[in-house]
Every structure is written in C-alpha cells, then in structure tokens.
DNA sequence: ATACAAGTTCAAGTGAACTTGAGGTCAAGG
DNA sequence: CCTTGACCTCAAGTTCACTTGAACTTGTAT
C-alpha cells in the first residue's frame, strides 16, 4: 500500500526535522539515500527508524560523531539490527540512568532548598552538597553530575 | 580566618570552571567583580554561591541569557536572597520534573526495546510510542519531550 | 509553453559558550 | 634589579549542529 520510498519532504514532515538537517545528516554520513532519475533523494521507509534512533541518541547526550561511530559498525545501507539495538540500548540505558540520577540529585537539592533559607549558605544543599567545603573545587559540580576530578585528586585536604 | 575576597584562580579552582569562563561570565554580566590596585579581579566569597547557581541553572537547561534574566532583578552586587531562590527554585523544579519525565519515557522505551525485537518495528516503543503512526511527524520527538506541534496540528489523519 | 514550487549543490553564516593568542602589566622570589 | 608567572584586555578562533543564500535543475499544474 504505502510507497516503498519517501522523499525528503515527507521524511522531514514525519521526523519533525528540517530538510536541511536531513541533508546535513547525510553529508555527515549518518544517513544514506538513493537518488531518483532527477537526482532527488529517495529514502527507504526504514530511514524513519534510523532518524528516530539518531534523535534518541542525541537526547541521551551523544554527539553526532558519537552516534555515527555507534552506527559505524553497520554496513552503510543497513539499519540497526536487533543485536545492534540491544547493545546500544544497554549503553544508553546506563547513560540515561546517570543523567536521571543527576537530575534527581539536583531536584532534591532544590526541594530542600525551597524552604531552607539559603542565606545561611553553610547548609544549602545546592550550594554545597556535603557540608562545608572539605576539598577545594567541590562545589555544585558533583551535584550536577560532572566529573568530580578535583575532589578525587585532593582527598584529605580540609 | 578566611580572606574576605578570592582571586580568579581560587574561584576557578573552587568552582571547577576555567578562569576564561569566569571572565566570560563577567563580560556577559552574569557576575561582577571588584578590582585590586593592580586591576586584578577580587571576588567576594558569595560569588561561589552565585556561580553554583549559574551552573545549576545551566544544567537545568537554561541559557546564559535566561540565567542572566533570572538574576536580572537583583541589584548588581547582590547575590540571590531567600525569596529569589524560592521563586527560581520552584521554576526550576518544574523544568527538572519535565526533564526527568522525558528521560524516564526514553528509559522505559529503551527498557522494553532491549528485549523487543526491534526489527518488527511496528511494536517498537522507541520508534513509535503510540502504535502505528497515526499522525504525520509523530515519531520519536514526542518521546523525547519535544513539542509535538505537528501532532497537535494534524489530528484525525490516519 | 510557461510558471513556479520544490528539489539540488556548495559555501558561508549563525548562536551558544567558551578558548586561544597577542601584547602588555603587575607581584613575588632570588 | 630581573625574571617568572599569574593576571589583564581585546580580538579572533573553535566546536556543534544546523540554517541560509546563491545559482541552478526538476517535476507538476495550467
């Protein structure tokens, strides 16, 4: 029933992305297209899945380069197989869990902050999650899920 | 005991930001500094709180412009008061809840995806959260928390 | 046949958030 | 006094993910 291929405008409409973005993705090697006699792009329907995949990965915080690398093992025409999905999904799930945990930390800090009287900043969870700053550089970054490298590096300071 | 003011290198160390980033923030009007006789920046200790505030806001997804606007009501030297914190914290809590919810949707989709056999893509939650695509443009974007405007605009299509 | 929307390529521009570099100043140690 | 290194300013460069514009071709409707 449905056409085998879709053109860039339909892909744009169905994916919610601008045509220019899709051309950009193709230029970057994230997606591939066949061409019509008149050189128009013809995308197989499976491209929708791939684009959804790309957007999802982006939302998990991956760069387009990283996504390309993740898809890189696949022969150019191929869309992700079940195994590809499984392995990538597991990796992403970990990233997502980390992101969610970081946001929860921030959310909770914010919750206690709302009624805490932040002007007595010694006790403000958002300002400083531990208690007083025991190590230099141990500010809100830990709370935000950033790599607390200074903290790790200078333990036993205060 | 502690000095009243800190210099840019200490602020950089304690906040985890590069000095160049802090100068940039100052140029953008997000933070303010006094100057020593020799024109070096002298930050009051409360700057740490303000920087933490900025980073937290950024992590919630606000742009520096938005953060500046949020802090804009404050007279230039002032750090956020309890009332400021409360109102901003509430706004952020909402944003955070939305972000967390979006990530949970993605996480759950991913969870069911891991074992779902994505090649039968009709049933893949990540590919299409509803069931079949009822409306054009209703791909992963809804799942990702993006504004599903096309969906809203073209109801009653499929 | 003509018009015109929608497609094409390629180069350049955009905006956010910084970083880097050039060229100069200042404070502390030997 | 002199060097060294941290600081200063200002302009320009960087990265990411696209968008925009110019110049041209194609497909469709009248």
Tab-separated table of C-alpha atoms (C1' of nucleotides) in Angstrom:
chain	number	residue	atom	x	y	z
A	1	UNK	CA	0.000	0.000	0.000
A	2	UNK	CA	2.443	2.591	1.141
A	3	UNK	CA	5.170	3.638	-1.254
A	4	UNK	CA	8.464	1.900	-0.866
A	5	UNK	CA	10.371	5.150	-0.715
A	6	UNK	CA	9.735	8.560	0.690
A	7	UNK	CA	11.185	11.884	-0.361
A	8	UNK	CA	12.913	14.398	1.788
A	9	UNK	CA	9.840	16.475	2.450
A	10	UNK	CA	7.903	13.519	3.749
A	11	UNK	CA	10.806	12.428	5.868
A	12	UNK	CA	11.071	15.951	7.179
A	13	UNK	CA	7.370	16.002	7.990
A	14	UNK	CA	7.321	12.606	9.638
A	15	UNK	CA	10.507	13.026	11.585
A	16	UNK	CA	9.907	16.595	12.573
A	17	UNK	CA	13.303	17.627	11.277
A	18	UNK	CA	14.065	20.265	8.697
A	19	UNK	CA	15.075	19.064	5.259
A	20	UNK	CA	18.323	20.944	5.690
A	21	UNK	CA	19.021	18.976	8.824
A	22	UNK	CA	18.434	15.729	6.966
A	23	UNK	CA	20.742	16.788	4.158
A	24	UNK	CA	23.242	17.689	6.817
A	25	UNK	CA	22.910	14.254	8.400
A	26	UNK	CA	23.504	12.699	5.022
A	27	UNK	CA	26.537	14.885	4.419
A	28	UNK	CA	27.832	13.793	7.795
A	29	UNK	CA	27.366	10.180	6.875
A	30	UNK	CA	24.649	9.453	9.405
A	31	UNK	CA	22.082	8.503	6.819
A	32	UNK	CA	22.220	7.449	3.193
A	33	UNK	CA	19.838	7.928	0.321
A	34	UNK	CA	19.244	6.569	-3.136
A	35	UNK	CA	18.571	9.018	-5.917
A	36	UNK	CA	15.775	9.322	-8.409
A	37	UNK	CA	16.379	9.888	-12.117
A	38	UNK	CA	16.305	13.600	-11.442
A	39	UNK	CA	18.746	13.341	-8.543
A	40	UNK	CA	16.180	13.705	-5.806
A	41	UNK	CA	16.760	11.818	-2.606
A	42	UNK	CA	14.739	8.641	-2.130
A	43	UNK	CA	14.737	7.306	1.365
A	44	UNK	CA	13.650	3.800	2.250
A	45	UNK	CA	10.931	3.829	4.895
A	46	UNK	CA	13.330	2.312	7.374
A	47	UNK	CA	15.065	5.661	7.424
A	48	UNK	CA	12.410	6.784	9.869
A	49	UNK	CA	13.653	4.292	12.358
A	50	UNK	CA	17.200	5.360	11.842
A	51	UNK	CA	16.361	9.018	12.286
A	52	UNK	CA	14.435	8.220	15.445
A	53	UNK	CA	17.486	6.327	16.586
A	54	UNK	CA	19.697	9.305	15.912
A	55	UNK	CA	17.423	11.733	17.706
A	56	UNK	CA	17.098	9.418	20.669
A	57	UNK	CA	20.843	9.076	20.885
A	58	UNK	CA	21.209	12.818	20.679
A	59	UNK	CA	18.784	13.218	23.509
A	60	UNK	CA	20.811	10.866	25.623
A	61	UNK	CA	23.595	13.345	25.183
A	62	UNK	CA	25.622	11.798	22.394
A	63	UNK	CA	27.189	13.947	19.739
A	64	UNK	CA	26.529	13.235	16.100
A	65	UNK	CA	30.065	11.961	15.808
A	66	UNK	CA	29.496	9.510	18.609
A	67	UNK	CA	26.247	8.414	17.038
A	68	UNK	CA	27.945	7.944	13.741
A	69	UNK	CA	30.543	5.850	15.476
A	70	UNK	CA	27.830	3.831	17.200
A	71	UNK	CA	26.215	3.178	13.840
A	72	UNK	CA	29.591	2.868	12.229
A	73	UNK	CA	29.810	-0.877	12.520
A	74	UNK	CA	26.839	-1.206	10.264
A	75	UNK	CA	27.258	-1.592	6.517
A	76	UNK	CA	26.178	1.680	5.017
A	77	UNK	CA	22.731	0.685	3.806
A	78	UNK	CA	21.777	-1.204	6.929
A	79	UNK	CA	19.513	-0.072	9.694
A	80	UNK	CA	20.235	-1.308	13.186
A	81	UNK	CA	19.502	-4.959	13.806
A	82	UNK	CA	18.088	-6.357	16.992
A	83	UNK	CA	21.564	-7.065	18.273
A	84	UNK	CA	22.724	-3.552	17.441
A	85	UNK	CA	19.753	-2.121	19.247
A	86	UNK	CA	20.305	-4.322	22.230
A	87	UNK	CA	23.897	-3.399	22.742
A	88	UNK	CA	23.357	0.283	22.100
A	89	UNK	CA	20.222	0.350	24.187
A	90	UNK	CA	22.073	-1.060	27.127
A	91	UNK	CA	24.780	1.533	26.825
A	92	UNK	CA	22.247	4.280	26.579
A	93	UNK	CA	20.266	2.965	29.476
A	94	UNK	CA	23.337	3.412	31.629
A	95	UNK	CA	23.826	6.959	30.386
A	96	UNK	CA	20.182	7.692	30.933
A	97	UNK	CA	20.266	6.312	34.430
A	98	UNK	CA	23.206	8.535	35.220
A	99	UNK	CA	21.502	11.551	33.772
A	100	UNK	CA	18.316	10.817	35.657
A	101	UNK	CA	20.219	10.317	38.889
A	102	UNK	CA	21.999	13.631	38.411
A	103	UNK	CA	18.735	15.404	37.808
A	104	UNK	CA	17.235	13.748	40.875
A	105	UNK	CA	20.101	14.968	42.976
A	106	UNK	CA	19.566	18.444	41.674
A	107	UNK	CA	15.827	18.162	42.131
A	108	UNK	CA	16.141	17.016	45.702
A	109	UNK	CA	18.645	19.687	46.493
A	110	UNK	CA	16.263	22.175	45.033
A	111	UNK	CA	13.405	20.738	47.053
A	112	UNK	CA	15.227	21.156	50.310
A	113	UNK	CA	16.446	24.497	49.090
A	114	UNK	CA	13.000	25.904	48.590
A	115	UNK	CA	12.341	26.082	52.257
A	116	UNK	CA	15.843	26.118	53.630
A	117	UNK	CA	16.717	29.766	53.939
A	118	UNK	CA	19.606	29.761	51.583
A	119	UNK	CA	21.170	32.799	53.072
A	120	UNK	CA	22.620	30.582	55.725
A	121	UNK	CA	24.545	29.068	52.928
A	122	UNK	CA	26.568	26.677	55.038
A	123	UNK	CA	23.591	24.361	54.997
A	124	UNK	CA	22.454	24.825	51.439
A	125	UNK	CA	22.489	21.542	49.557
A	126	UNK	CA	22.569	23.315	46.245
A	127	UNK	CA	25.462	25.431	47.222
A	128	UNK	CA	27.408	22.639	48.748
A	129	UNK	CA	26.102	19.080	48.934
A	130	UNK	CA	28.434	17.703	51.612
A	131	UNK	CA	28.533	20.128	54.454
A	132	UNK	CA	31.309	22.660	54.472
A	133	UNK	CA	33.686	22.550	51.552
A	134	UNK	CA	36.073	19.836	52.601
A	135	UNK	CA	38.035	19.859	49.399
A	136	UNK	CA	38.685	22.641	47.005
A	137	UNK	CA	36.560	22.638	43.919
A	138	UNK	CA	33.846	20.586	45.486
A	139	UNK	CA	31.012	22.894	44.700
A	140	UNK	CA	27.874	22.245	42.794
A	141	UNK	CA	29.601	20.241	40.120
A	142	UNK	CA	29.360	16.990	41.988
A	143	UNK	CA	25.704	17.634	42.415
A	144	UNK	CA	25.383	18.294	38.733
A	145	UNK	CA	26.919	15.003	37.819
A	146	UNK	CA	30.123	16.439	36.487
A	147	UNK	CA	33.290	14.563	36.891
A	148	UNK	CA	34.491	15.494	40.374
A	149	UNK	CA	38.125	15.100	39.493
A	150	UNK	CA	39.476	17.730	41.798
A	151	UNK	CA	37.666	16.101	44.651
A	152	UNK	CA	39.145	12.750	43.798
A	153	UNK	CA	42.571	14.227	43.356
A	154	UNK	CA	42.832	16.198	46.559
A	155	UNK	CA	41.257	13.997	49.184
A	156	UNK	CA	42.433	14.611	52.704
A	157	UNK	CA	42.672	18.334	52.491
A	158	UNK	CA	40.351	20.074	54.927
B	1	UNK	CA	40.027	33.340	59.251
B	2	UNK	CA	39.219	33.130	55.613
B	3	UNK	CA	40.001	36.088	53.421
B	4	UNK	CA	37.144	38.305	52.531
B	5	UNK	CA	37.886	38.112	48.838
B	6	UNK	CA	39.183	35.478	46.493
B	7	UNK	CA	41.008	35.879	43.237
B	8	UNK	CA	40.112	34.382	39.914
B	9	UNK	CA	42.386	31.401	40.252
B	10	UNK	CA	40.853	30.389	43.553
B	11	UNK	CA	37.386	30.878	42.166
B	12	UNK	CA	38.359	28.792	39.170
B	13	UNK	CA	39.711	26.056	41.417
B	14	UNK	CA	36.757	26.033	43.767
B	15	UNK	CA	34.095	26.262	41.119
B	16	UNK	CA	35.747	23.940	38.692
B	17	UNK	CA	35.460	26.466	35.889
B	18	UNK	CA	38.249	27.860	33.777
B	19	UNK	CA	39.344	31.406	34.523
B	20	UNK	CA	38.494	32.279	30.946
B	21	UNK	CA	34.950	31.088	31.524
B	22	UNK	CA	34.674	33.261	34.611
B	23	UNK	CA	35.952	36.301	32.716
B	24	UNK	CA	33.450	35.450	30.028
B	25	UNK	CA	30.656	35.326	32.609
B	26	UNK	CA	31.714	38.696	33.868
B	27	UNK	CA	31.789	40.122	30.362
B	28	UNK	CA	28.294	38.753	29.871
B	29	UNK	CA	27.122	40.452	33.018
B	30	UNK	CA	26.425	37.272	34.967
B	31	UNK	CA	28.890	38.052	37.702
B	32	UNK	CA	30.628	41.189	38.894
B	33	UNK	CA	33.992	41.783	40.475
B	34	UNK	CA	35.817	44.463	42.334
B	35	UNK	CA	39.355	45.250	41.326
B	36	UNK	CA	42.573	45.401	43.266
B	37	UNK	CA	45.014	48.275	42.934
B	38	UNK	CA	46.700	46.372	40.154
B	39	UNK	CA	43.433	45.710	38.347
B	40	UNK	CA	43.118	42.091	39.387
B	41	UNK	CA	39.644	40.757	39.972
B	42	UNK	CA	38.588	40.405	43.595
B	43	UNK	CA	35.521	38.294	44.103
B	44	UNK	CA	33.542	38.284	47.320
B	45	UNK	CA	33.181	34.768	48.698
B	46	UNK	CA	29.494	34.848	47.927
B	47	UNK	CA	30.452	34.590	44.287
B	48	UNK	CA	30.824	30.875	44.828
B	49	UNK	CA	27.156	30.627	45.552
B	50	UNK	CA	26.308	32.663	42.529
B	51	UNK	CA	28.468	30.565	40.256
B	52	UNK	CA	26.935	27.400	41.661
B	53	UNK	CA	23.587	28.971	40.968
B	54	UNK	CA	24.561	29.693	37.385
B	55	UNK	CA	25.893	26.206	36.782
B	56	UNK	CA	22.826	24.648	38.323
B	57	UNK	CA	20.583	26.746	36.137
B	58	UNK	CA	22.607	25.790	33.104
B	59	UNK	CA	22.236	22.172	33.984
B	60	UNK	CA	18.506	22.586	34.163
B	61	UNK	CA	18.758	23.620	30.574
B	62	UNK	CA	18.684	27.391	30.803
B	63	UNK	CA	20.825	29.506	28.541
B	64	UNK	CA	23.160	32.070	29.998
B	65	UNK	CA	20.842	34.756	28.705
B	66	UNK	CA	17.935	33.226	30.550
B	67	UNK	CA	20.009	32.902	33.684
B	68	UNK	CA	21.069	36.478	33.388
B	69	UNK	CA	17.440	37.440	33.076
B	70	UNK	CA	16.562	35.331	36.102
B	71	UNK	CA	19.237	37.094	38.090
B	72	UNK	CA	18.412	40.355	36.422
B	73	UNK	CA	16.011	41.543	39.055
B	74	UNK	CA	18.846	41.632	41.503
B	75	UNK	CA	20.853	44.804	42.038
B	76	UNK	CA	24.218	44.182	40.508
B	77	UNK	CA	26.222	43.439	43.646
B	78	UNK	CA	23.604	41.244	45.246
B	79	UNK	CA	23.559	37.505	45.471
B	80	UNK	CA	20.189	35.774	45.426
B	81	UNK	CA	18.094	36.186	48.554
B	82	UNK	CA	15.941	33.518	50.069
B	83	UNK	CA	12.940	34.816	48.176
B	84	UNK	CA	14.866	34.841	44.909
B	85	UNK	CA	15.967	31.299	45.498
B	86	UNK	CA	12.498	30.177	46.364
B	87	UNK	CA	10.866	31.536	43.273
B	88	UNK	CA	13.613	30.405	40.953
B	89	UNK	CA	13.861	27.046	42.636
B	90	UNK	CA	10.202	26.430	42.056
B	91	UNK	CA	10.502	27.290	38.402
B	92	UNK	CA	13.486	25.035	38.029
B	93	UNK	CA	11.828	22.224	39.880
B	94	UNK	CA	9.147	22.233	37.209
B	95	UNK	CA	11.723	22.194	34.438
B	96	UNK	CA	13.609	19.439	36.178
B	97	UNK	CA	10.487	17.370	36.610
B	98	UNK	CA	9.809	17.701	32.912
B	99	UNK	CA	13.326	16.729	32.015
B	100	UNK	CA	13.255	13.787	34.351
B	101	UNK	CA	9.922	12.655	32.963
B	102	UNK	CA	11.251	12.874	29.410
B	103	UNK	CA	14.275	10.818	30.330
B	104	UNK	CA	12.076	8.281	32.084
B	105	UNK	CA	9.972	7.906	28.968
B	106	UNK	CA	13.089	7.362	26.963
B	107	UNK	CA	14.484	4.986	29.549
B	108	UNK	CA	11.329	2.918	29.643
B	109	UNK	CA	11.129	2.812	25.887
B	110	UNK	CA	14.693	1.671	25.854
B	111	UNK	CA	13.972	-0.926	28.505
B	112	UNK	CA	11.211	-2.506	26.508
B	113	UNK	CA	13.320	-2.098	23.417
B	114	UNK	CA	16.172	-4.131	24.718
B	115	UNK	CA	14.205	-7.311	24.504
B	116	UNK	CA	11.570	-6.419	21.986
B	117	UNK	CA	12.963	-7.498	18.668
B	118	UNK	CA	13.082	-4.109	17.094
B	119	UNK	CA	13.079	-5.457	13.611
B	120	UNK	CA	9.361	-5.825	13.906
B	121	UNK	CA	9.335	-2.134	14.186
B	122	UNK	CA	5.591	-1.715	14.362
B	123	UNK	CA	5.787	-2.520	18.021
B	124	UNK	CA	8.925	-0.650	18.945
B	125	UNK	CA	8.222	1.934	21.604
B	126	UNK	CA	11.310	3.848	20.716
B	127	UNK	CA	10.400	4.007	17.103
B	128	UNK	CA	6.821	4.929	17.712
B	129	UNK	CA	5.383	5.328	21.175
B	130	UNK	CA	1.666	5.115	20.290
B	131	UNK	CA	1.176	2.212	17.980
B	132	UNK	CA	1.221	2.846	14.258
B	133	UNK	CA	1.916	6.380	13.192
B	134	UNK	CA	-1.486	7.949	13.423
B	135	UNK	CA	-0.370	11.412	12.552
B	136	UNK	CA	2.472	12.597	10.450
B	137	UNK	CA	5.502	13.731	12.329
B	138	UNK	CA	4.671	11.696	15.378
B	139	UNK	CA	7.960	9.923	15.638
B	140	UNK	CA	10.387	9.847	18.482
B	141	UNK	CA	10.072	13.531	19.194
B	142	UNK	CA	7.119	13.129	21.495
B	143	UNK	CA	9.052	10.544	23.374
B	144	UNK	CA	11.949	12.887	23.612
B	145	UNK	CA	9.897	15.600	25.184
B	146	UNK	CA	9.951	17.848	22.196
B	147	UNK	CA	6.982	19.987	21.402
B	148	UNK	CA	4.672	17.710	19.446
B	149	UNK	CA	3.220	20.530	17.411
B	150	UNK	CA	2.658	18.660	14.213
B	151	UNK	CA	0.765	16.038	16.124
B	152	UNK	CA	-1.439	18.641	17.658
B	153	UNK	CA	-1.952	20.352	14.340
B	154	UNK	CA	-2.945	17.410	12.205
B	155	UNK	CA	-5.147	15.269	14.424
B	156	UNK	CA	-7.552	12.991	12.620
B	157	UNK	CA	-5.363	11.964	9.771
B	158	UNK	CA	-4.510	8.341	9.725
C	1	DA	C1'	4.963	26.595	-23.189
C	2	DT	C1'	5.276	28.757	-19.092
C	3	DA	C1'	5.291	29.299	-14.455
C	4	DC	C1'	6.528	28.069	-10.119
C	5	DA	C1'	7.159	25.180	-6.169
C	6	DA	C1'	10.324	22.009	-4.523
C	7	DG	C1'	14.462	19.831	-5.129
C	8	DT	C1'	19.882	20.010	-5.813
C	9	DT	C1'	24.967	21.629	-4.537
C	10	DC	C1'	28.267	24.284	-2.239
C	11	DA	C1'	29.882	27.918	0.533
C	12	DA	C1'	29.150	30.765	4.056
C	13	DG	C1'	26.634	32.310	8.150
C	14	DT	C1'	24.578	31.546	12.972
C	15	DG	C1'	24.424	31.174	18.010
C	16	DA	C1'	25.807	29.343	22.253
C	17	DA	C1'	29.500	29.028	25.261
C	18	DC	C1'	33.695	29.269	25.616
C	19	DT	C1'	39.005	29.087	24.435
C	20	DT	C1'	43.171	30.831	22.496
C	21	DG	C1'	46.555	34.167	21.189
C	22	DA	C1'	48.890	38.529	21.072
C	23	DG	C1'	50.633	42.010	23.531
C	24	DG	C1'	51.050	44.230	27.815
C	25	DT	C1'	51.026	44.815	33.310
C	26	DC	C1'	51.945	43.544	37.995
C	27	DA	C1'	53.642	40.962	42.336
C	28	DA	C1'	56.853	37.899	44.489
C	29	DG	C1'	61.257	35.489	44.839
C	30	DG	C1'	66.305	35.257	44.217
D	1	DC	C1'	67.183	44.596	39.509
D	2	DC	C1'	65.456	40.997	36.962
D	3	DT	C1'	62.967	37.121	35.858
D	4	DT	C1'	58.917	34.382	36.143
D	5	DG	C1'	54.369	33.518	36.197
D	6	DA	C1'	49.806	34.941	37.048
D	7	DC	C1'	46.939	38.397	35.724
D	8	DC	C1'	44.924	41.961	32.357
D	9	DT	C1'	42.304	43.337	27.621
D	10	DC	C1'	40.611	42.650	23.203
D	11	DA	C1'	40.028	40.250	19.002
D	12	DA	C1'	39.714	36.274	16.762
D	13	DG	C1'	39.194	31.284	16.627
D	14	DT	C1'	36.632	26.776	17.904
D	15	DT	C1'	33.002	23.273	18.142
D	16	DC	C1'	28.452	21.629	17.460
D	17	DA	C1'	24.511	21.297	14.926
D	18	DC	C1'	22.441	23.260	11.898
D	19	DT	C1'	20.424	27.204	8.677
D	20	DT	C1'	20.619	30.374	4.892
D	21	DG	C1'	21.672	32.070	0.393
D	22	DA	C1'	23.012	31.862	-4.382
D	23	DA	C1'	22.730	29.688	-8.505
D	24	DC	C1'	20.844	26.011	-10.872
D	25	DT	C1'	17.621	21.761	-12.183
D	26	DT	C1'	13.249	19.057	-11.940
D	27	DG	C1'	8.526	17.937	-11.634
D	28	DT	C1'	3.794	19.419	-11.915
D	29	DA	C1'	-0.110	22.285	-12.961
D	30	DT	C1'	-2.347	25.254	-16.142
